[in-house]
Short mmCIF file of C-alpha atoms in Angstrom, two decimals:
data_model
loop_
_atom_site.label_atom_id
_atom_site.label_comp_id
_atom_site.label_asym_id
_atom_site.label_seq_id
_atom_site.Cartn_x
_atom_site.Cartn_y
_atom_site.Cartn_z
CA UNK A 1 0.75 -0.10 0.02
CA UNK A 2 1.29 3.37 -1.00
CA UNK A 3 1.97 5.94 1.80
CA UNK A 4 1.56 9.45 2.17
CA UNK A 5 2.54 12.27 3.86
CA UNK A 6 -0.07 11.11 6.50
CA UNK A 7 1.64 8.18 7.78
CA UNK A 8 4.82 9.83 8.16
CA UNK A 9 6.32 13.17 10.72
CA UNK A 10 9.41 15.02 11.62
CA UNK A 11 10.95 16.97 14.26
CA UNK A 12 13.81 18.58 15.62
CA UNK A 13 15.55 19.95 18.73
CA UNK A 14 18.89 21.65 19.55
CA UNK A 15 21.86 19.40 20.03
CA UNK A 16 23.85 19.98 23.51
CA UNK A 17 26.93 19.29 21.64
CA UNK A 18 27.88 17.93 18.06
CA UNK A 19 25.44 15.32 17.83
CA UNK A 20 24.76 14.70 21.62
CA UNK A 21 21.91 15.89 23.39
CA UNK A 22 18.32 16.66 22.70
CA UNK A 23 14.91 15.47 22.84
CA UNK A 24 13.49 16.20 18.90
CA UNK A 25 10.02 17.11 19.71
CA UNK A 26 9.97 20.76 17.44
CA UNK A 27 7.72 21.89 14.43
CA UNK A 28 9.66 24.12 11.80
CA UNK A 29 6.25 25.34 11.14
CA UNK A 30 2.62 24.93 9.91
CA UNK A 31 2.43 22.89 6.65
CA UNK A 32 5.66 21.73 7.04
CA UNK A 33 7.17 19.24 4.54
CA UNK A 34 10.22 17.42 3.91
CA UNK A 35 10.42 17.96 0.32
CA UNK A 36 14.06 16.03 0.04
CA UNK A 37 15.78 13.26 1.99
CA UNK A 38 18.95 12.20 0.94
CA UNK A 39 22.09 10.01 2.53
CA UNK A 40 25.23 9.39 0.93
CA UNK A 41 28.30 6.86 1.53
CA UNK A 42 30.57 8.62 -1.28
CA UNK A 43 31.51 4.90 -2.16
CA UNK A 44 34.76 4.45 -4.13
CA UNK A 45 34.98 2.60 -7.36
CA UNK A 46 38.64 0.23 -7.25
CA UNK A 47 39.47 -1.00 -10.04
CA UNK A 48 42.07 -4.07 -11.21
CA UNK A 49 45.02 -4.73 -13.62
CA UNK A 50 44.19 -7.45 -16.16
CA UNK A 51 40.29 -7.03 -15.95
CA UNK A 52 37.85 -4.33 -17.02
CA UNK A 53 35.08 -4.63 -13.59
CA UNK A 54 34.94 -2.94 -10.77
CA UNK A 55 37.63 -4.82 -7.92
CA UNK A 56 36.54 -3.73 -5.08
CA UNK A 57 34.58 -0.81 -2.99
CA UNK A 58 35.59 1.06 -0.96
CA UNK A 59 33.37 3.90 1.56
CA UNK A 60 34.44 7.20 2.73
CA UNK A 61 32.55 9.99 4.81
CA UNK A 62 28.96 9.31 5.63
CA UNK A 63 26.55 12.77 4.30
CA UNK A 64 22.96 13.41 4.28
CA UNK A 65 20.68 16.48 3.33
CA UNK A 66 17.76 17.33 4.08
CA UNK A 67 15.66 20.29 2.73
CA UNK A 68 12.37 21.39 4.93
CA UNK A 69 9.77 23.89 3.22
CA UNK A 70 7.17 25.53 5.70
CA UNK A 71 5.08 28.61 6.92
CA UNK A 72 6.32 31.00 9.06
CA UNK A 73 4.34 30.38 13.05
CA UNK A 74 7.12 31.69 15.17
CA UNK A 75 10.41 33.01 14.90
CA UNK A 76 12.84 29.46 16.78
CA UNK A 77 14.20 27.69 14.17
CA UNK A 78 15.81 30.52 13.14
CA UNK A 79 18.19 29.65 16.48
CA UNK A 80 19.77 27.07 14.51
CA UNK A 81 21.62 30.28 12.43
CA UNK A 82 21.96 33.29 15.15
CA UNK A 83 22.50 31.01 18.42
CA UNK A 84 20.33 30.70 22.35
CA UNK A 85 17.99 34.24 22.39
CA UNK A 86 18.39 36.12 24.57
CA UNK A 87 14.92 36.83 27.28
CA UNK A 88 13.98 40.03 28.71
CA UNK A 89 10.76 40.27 30.63
CA UNK A 90 9.08 39.07 33.43
CA UNK A 91 5.60 38.68 32.99
CA UNK A 92 3.89 37.90 29.32
CA UNK A 93 4.50 38.58 26.91
CA UNK A 94 8.63 38.23 26.83
CA UNK A 95 11.13 39.25 24.88
CA UNK A 96 13.89 37.45 23.02
CA UNK A 97 16.54 38.51 21.03
CA UNK A 98 18.59 36.67 18.64
CA UNK A 99 21.63 38.59 18.07
CA UNK A 100 23.79 38.73 14.91
CA UNK A 101 26.13 41.18 15.43
CA UNK A 102 29.88 41.80 14.65
CA UNK A 103 30.07 41.35 18.47
CA UNK A 104 28.13 38.30 18.78
CA UNK A 105 29.39 35.54 20.47
CA UNK A 106 26.24 33.18 19.70
CA UNK A 107 26.79 33.08 16.12
CA UNK A 108 30.67 32.42 15.97
CA UNK A 109 29.52 28.36 17.35
CA UNK A 110 27.12 26.56 14.76
CA UNK A 111 24.30 25.22 16.77
CA UNK A 112 23.25 22.10 15.53
CA UNK A 113 20.26 20.16 15.46
CA UNK A 114 18.78 16.64 16.20
CA UNK A 115 15.71 15.22 14.15
CA UNK A 116 13.79 12.22 13.75
CA UNK A 117 11.40 11.32 10.22
CA UNK A 118 8.58 8.53 11.78
CA UNK A 119 7.66 6.13 8.75
CA UNK A 120 4.73 4.35 9.75
CA UNK A 121 5.60 1.07 6.73
CA UNK A 122 4.13 -1.45 5.48
CA UNK A 123 5.74 -4.22 7.30
CA UNK A 124 7.41 -2.24 10.28
CA UNK A 125 7.79 1.54 11.67
CA UNK A 126 10.51 3.06 10.01
CA UNK A 127 12.36 5.76 12.50
CA UNK A 128 15.92 7.62 11.46
CA UNK A 129 17.23 9.69 13.80
CA UNK A 130 19.46 12.21 12.05
CA UNK A 131 22.54 13.87 13.93
CA UNK A 132 24.70 16.51 13.80
CA UNK A 133 22.34 18.54 11.39
CA UNK A 134 23.83 21.91 10.72
CA UNK A 135 21.11 24.69 9.06
CA UNK A 136 23.15 25.93 6.18
CA UNK A 137 20.77 28.72 5.12
CA UNK A 138 17.59 29.86 5.77
CA UNK A 139 15.01 31.58 3.41
CA UNK A 140 11.76 33.49 4.28
CA UNK A 141 9.61 34.73 1.83
CA UNK A 142 6.45 36.40 1.03
CA UNK A 143 4.36 38.19 -2.06
CA UNK A 144 1.15 39.95 -1.93
CA UNK A 145 -2.11 37.12 -1.53
CA UNK A 146 0.24 34.20 0.12
CA UNK A 147 1.45 33.34 2.41
CA UNK A 148 4.82 34.04 4.68
CA UNK A 149 6.70 30.38 3.10
CA UNK A 150 10.19 29.15 4.98
CA UNK A 151 13.08 27.06 3.56
CA UNK A 152 15.31 25.12 5.60
CA UNK A 153 18.77 23.50 3.90
CA UNK A 154 20.48 21.11 6.68
CA UNK A 155 23.15 18.90 5.98
CA UNK A 156 23.77 16.05 8.59
CA UNK A 157 27.03 14.25 9.52
CA UNK A 158 25.24 11.01 11.47
CA UNK A 159 22.49 8.99 11.37
CA UNK A 160 21.16 5.92 13.07
CA UNK A 161 18.26 3.71 11.85
CA UNK A 162 15.43 1.80 14.73
CA UNK A 163 13.01 0.20 14.23
CA UNK A 164 11.43 1.41 17.37
CA UNK A 165 7.68 2.08 17.22
CA UNK A 166 6.99 5.80 16.16
CA UNK A 167 3.28 5.62 17.99
CA UNK A 168 2.60 8.67 19.92
CA UNK A 169 6.00 10.14 17.87
CA UNK A 170 4.71 12.98 16.30
CA UNK A 171 5.90 16.58 17.71
CA UNK A 172 3.85 18.50 19.94
CA UNK A 173 2.09 21.30 18.85
CA UNK A 174 3.44 24.49 19.90
CA UNK A 175 0.70 26.11 22.13
CA UNK A 176 1.43 29.72 20.40
CA UNK A 177 2.06 29.29 16.54
CA UNK A 178 0.45 31.57 13.93
CA UNK A 179 0.04 31.52 10.29
CA UNK A 180 1.88 34.54 8.81
CA UNK A 181 0.17 35.78 5.81
CA UNK A 182 1.54 38.85 3.33
CA UNK A 183 -1.04 41.26 4.89
CA UNK A 184 1.16 41.07 8.11
CA UNK A 185 4.28 42.03 6.78
CA UNK A 186 5.61 45.42 6.52
CA UNK A 187 9.07 46.19 5.12
CA UNK A 188 11.30 49.57 5.31
CA UNK A 189 13.99 50.29 3.39
CA UNK A 190 16.77 53.08 3.58
CA UNK A 191 14.98 54.30 6.32
CA UNK A 192 11.40 54.66 4.26
CA UNK A 193 8.84 52.22 4.19
CA UNK A 194 8.21 50.33 0.93
CA UNK A 195 5.24 51.47 -1.30
CA UNK A 196 3.10 49.03 -2.06
CA UNK A 197 5.70 46.57 -2.01
CA UNK A 198 5.02 42.76 -3.69
CA UNK A 199 7.27 40.77 -2.84
CA UNK A 200 10.34 40.52 -0.47
CA UNK A 201 12.86 37.32 0.17
CA UNK A 202 15.60 37.33 3.34
CA UNK A 203 17.90 34.75 2.90
CA UNK A 204 20.23 33.76 5.79
CA UNK A 205 23.38 31.26 4.89
CA UNK A 206 25.97 30.65 7.31
CA UNK A 207 28.29 28.66 5.45
CA UNK A 208 29.14 26.42 7.71
CA UNK A 209 30.44 22.98 7.55
CA UNK A 210 31.22 19.30 8.85
CA UNK A 211 34.28 17.91 10.27
CA UNK A 212 35.63 14.44 9.49
CA UNK A 213 38.94 13.16 10.95
CA UNK A 214 40.35 9.56 11.27
CA UNK A 215 38.73 6.38 12.83
CA UNK A 216 35.24 7.38 11.78
CA UNK A 217 33.28 7.73 8.72
CA UNK A 218 30.90 10.02 10.59
CA UNK A 219 31.15 14.36 11.17
CA UNK A 220 32.75 14.72 14.57
CA UNK A 221 32.45 18.55 14.99
CA UNK A 222 31.25 21.29 13.20
CA UNK A 223 32.77 24.85 12.31
CA UNK A 224 31.34 28.16 10.29
CA UNK A 225 32.11 30.79 8.09
CA UNK A 226 30.72 33.90 7.37
CA UNK A 227 27.14 34.71 7.56
CA UNK A 228 25.71 35.78 4.35
CA UNK A 229 22.62 37.76 4.84
CA UNK A 230 21.26 38.35 1.23
CA UNK A 231 17.35 39.21 -0.27
CA UNK A 232 15.58 41.28 -2.84
CA UNK A 233 12.15 42.85 -3.35
CA UNK A 234 9.87 44.16 -5.53
CA UNK A 235 7.94 47.42 -5.54
CA UNK A 236 6.26 50.52 -7.68
CA UNK A 237 9.31 52.71 -8.76
CA UNK A 238 7.96 56.01 -7.33
CA UNK A 239 11.50 57.41 -7.77
CA UNK A 240 14.97 57.44 -7.58
CA UNK A 241 15.89 57.41 -3.91
CA UNK A 242 17.38 53.99 -4.51
CA UNK A 243 18.53 54.55 -7.92
CA UNK A 244 20.39 57.65 -5.96
CA UNK A 245 22.02 55.58 -3.13
CA UNK A 246 23.37 52.78 -5.42
CA UNK A 247 25.24 55.23 -7.91
CA UNK A 248 26.91 56.47 -4.36
CA UNK A 249 28.06 53.26 -3.30
CA UNK A 250 30.66 53.96 -6.89
CA UNK A 251 30.25 57.64 -6.45
CA UNK A 252 28.80 58.66 -9.86
CA UNK A 253 29.03 61.87 -10.93
CA UNK A 254 25.82 62.28 -9.54
CA UNK A 255 26.64 61.51 -6.57
CA UNK A 256 29.01 64.19 -4.73
CA UNK A 257 29.99 61.27 -1.71
CA UNK A 258 30.66 57.98 -1.35
CA UNK A 259 28.39 55.59 0.77
CA UNK A 260 30.04 52.32 1.59
CA UNK A 261 26.26 51.26 2.74
CA UNK A 262 22.33 52.76 2.36
CA UNK A 263 22.52 53.58 6.35
CA UNK A 264 25.21 56.27 5.97
CA UNK A 265 23.21 59.33 5.00
CA UNK A 266 19.10 58.22 6.04
CA UNK A 267 17.97 60.71 7.57
CA UNK A 268 18.64 63.00 4.90
CA UNK A 269 17.07 61.07 2.21
CA UNK A 270 14.31 60.38 3.96
CA UNK A 271 13.22 64.39 5.09
CA UNK A 272 12.09 64.08 8.39
CA UNK A 273 15.17 63.43 10.64
CA UNK A 274 15.70 60.63 12.96
CA UNK A 275 17.15 56.88 13.40
CA UNK A 276 16.61 55.54 10.57
CA UNK A 277 16.06 51.48 10.31
CA UNK A 278 18.32 50.23 6.70
CA UNK A 279 16.17 47.38 6.62
CA UNK A 280 13.37 46.25 8.51
CA UNK A 281 11.14 43.36 8.28
CA UNK A 282 8.10 43.10 10.21
CA UNK A 283 5.63 40.57 10.90
CA UNK A 284 2.83 40.89 13.04
CA UNK A 285 -0.31 38.80 14.63
CA UNK A 286 -0.68 40.55 17.24
CA UNK A 287 1.15 43.79 18.55
CA UNK A 288 1.67 43.13 22.19
CA UNK A 289 1.91 39.08 22.25
CA UNK A 290 3.34 37.75 18.82
CA UNK A 291 5.19 39.52 16.06
CA UNK A 292 8.59 38.71 14.73
CA UNK A 293 10.91 41.82 13.98
CA UNK A 294 14.01 41.52 12.04
CA UNK A 295 16.42 43.93 11.57
CA UNK A 296 19.57 44.77 9.51
CA UNK A 297 22.53 47.22 9.64
CA UNK A 298 25.20 47.95 6.73
CA UNK A 299 22.75 47.45 4.07
CA UNK A 300 24.54 47.29 0.26
CA UNK A 301 22.47 47.24 -2.90
CA UNK A 302 23.98 44.52 -5.36
CA UNK A 303 21.68 46.28 -7.99
CA UNK A 304 18.33 47.53 -9.42
CA UNK A 305 16.12 46.22 -12.60
CA UNK A 306 12.88 48.21 -13.81
CA UNK A 307 10.29 45.91 -15.89
CA UNK A 308 6.87 46.67 -16.75
CA UNK A 309 7.85 49.76 -18.82
CA UNK A 310 4.81 49.24 -21.68
CA UNK A 311 1.83 50.62 -22.36
CA UNK A 312 -1.22 50.75 -19.25
CA UNK A 313 1.18 48.29 -17.22
CA UNK A 314 2.44 49.36 -13.82
CA UNK A 315 5.95 49.99 -13.51
CA UNK A 316 8.05 48.05 -10.52
CA UNK A 317 11.70 47.77 -9.09
CA UNK A 318 13.34 45.25 -8.39
CA UNK A 319 16.51 45.44 -5.14
CA UNK A 320 19.07 42.85 -4.87
CA UNK A 321 20.53 43.44 -1.08
CA UNK A 322 23.69 42.13 1.30
CA UNK A 323 23.38 43.29 4.66
CA UNK A 324 26.59 43.00 7.12
CA UNK A 325 24.79 42.41 10.46
CA UNK A 326 20.75 41.33 11.75
CA UNK A 327 19.10 41.21 14.92
CA UNK A 328 15.67 39.87 15.29
CA UNK A 329 13.30 40.38 18.23
CA UNK A 330 10.27 38.05 18.64
CA UNK A 331 7.49 38.56 21.21
CA UNK A 332 5.87 35.23 22.72
CA UNK A 333 3.64 34.43 25.40
CA UNK A 334 6.17 31.59 26.22
CA UNK A 335 8.06 31.52 28.82
CA UNK A 336 11.30 29.99 27.09
CA UNK A 337 12.49 28.86 23.80
CA UNK A 338 10.26 25.82 23.15
#
């Protein structure tokens, strides 16, 4: 009998150290789906003199990959990229801050996850435990009329397959989850709210890698490289302010001063003075009890493109950008990171 997603579950938890700890019981988000799961042993084929067929097989590094897709309903998976959040507040709602600044110590060491994949198979249950998982990339995107969709690309270095029953193994529903849509999102870029924004995408890539050693086919540790914060948005083309900022980055003839980032001159560009956010995207279900505010600094425009200059069609500009640092502030009634 063919099995469907109704016969399976996926859940995760943060490990206490690489490959150990954690008792997977977390959902990635609403409508979560494991779009791919792959494991390789990096086989090496050994030939031999005096024959044209393979003589022996040898095996190298064990490595697996998984791709998750889900609807944003909570901020917790961001902890796999940005580390343990700092909690403030003595009563509900509480504030959880993920620090992705240049001085942050929480993003220097990878925070690995443990995953369980269970399937009610035909002959016997299948329970796969994936350990030492690195969430290499988390992408958040939304467009007019749609949900706030997320993807997570995961690499893991150890796996245990058990014949244990999966009965009751599905993750518990969190006590607080909400399906964010485009209508709960607002984007500020270069100190201003983006007019008639059609879609926005944010990607966090920690460029982490598994580390292998002698005497084991499985990974024994992990490390991370530079945190890449990139994204794009498409909105109505209403003025030339972002174009001017792009030109100012290369100090063109029309720019009077060189500006490394769009934050170099925000008060003058906005015209109203005060401190302005270089990039802020807000997902607000309830202004008091549940919201996720993502703020970026050190923002650089990669390119600008214009589309739709044709009869009776709306004109849009698309901006691709990269940032240096990130801060995520989440408000929740939960008393601790689940």
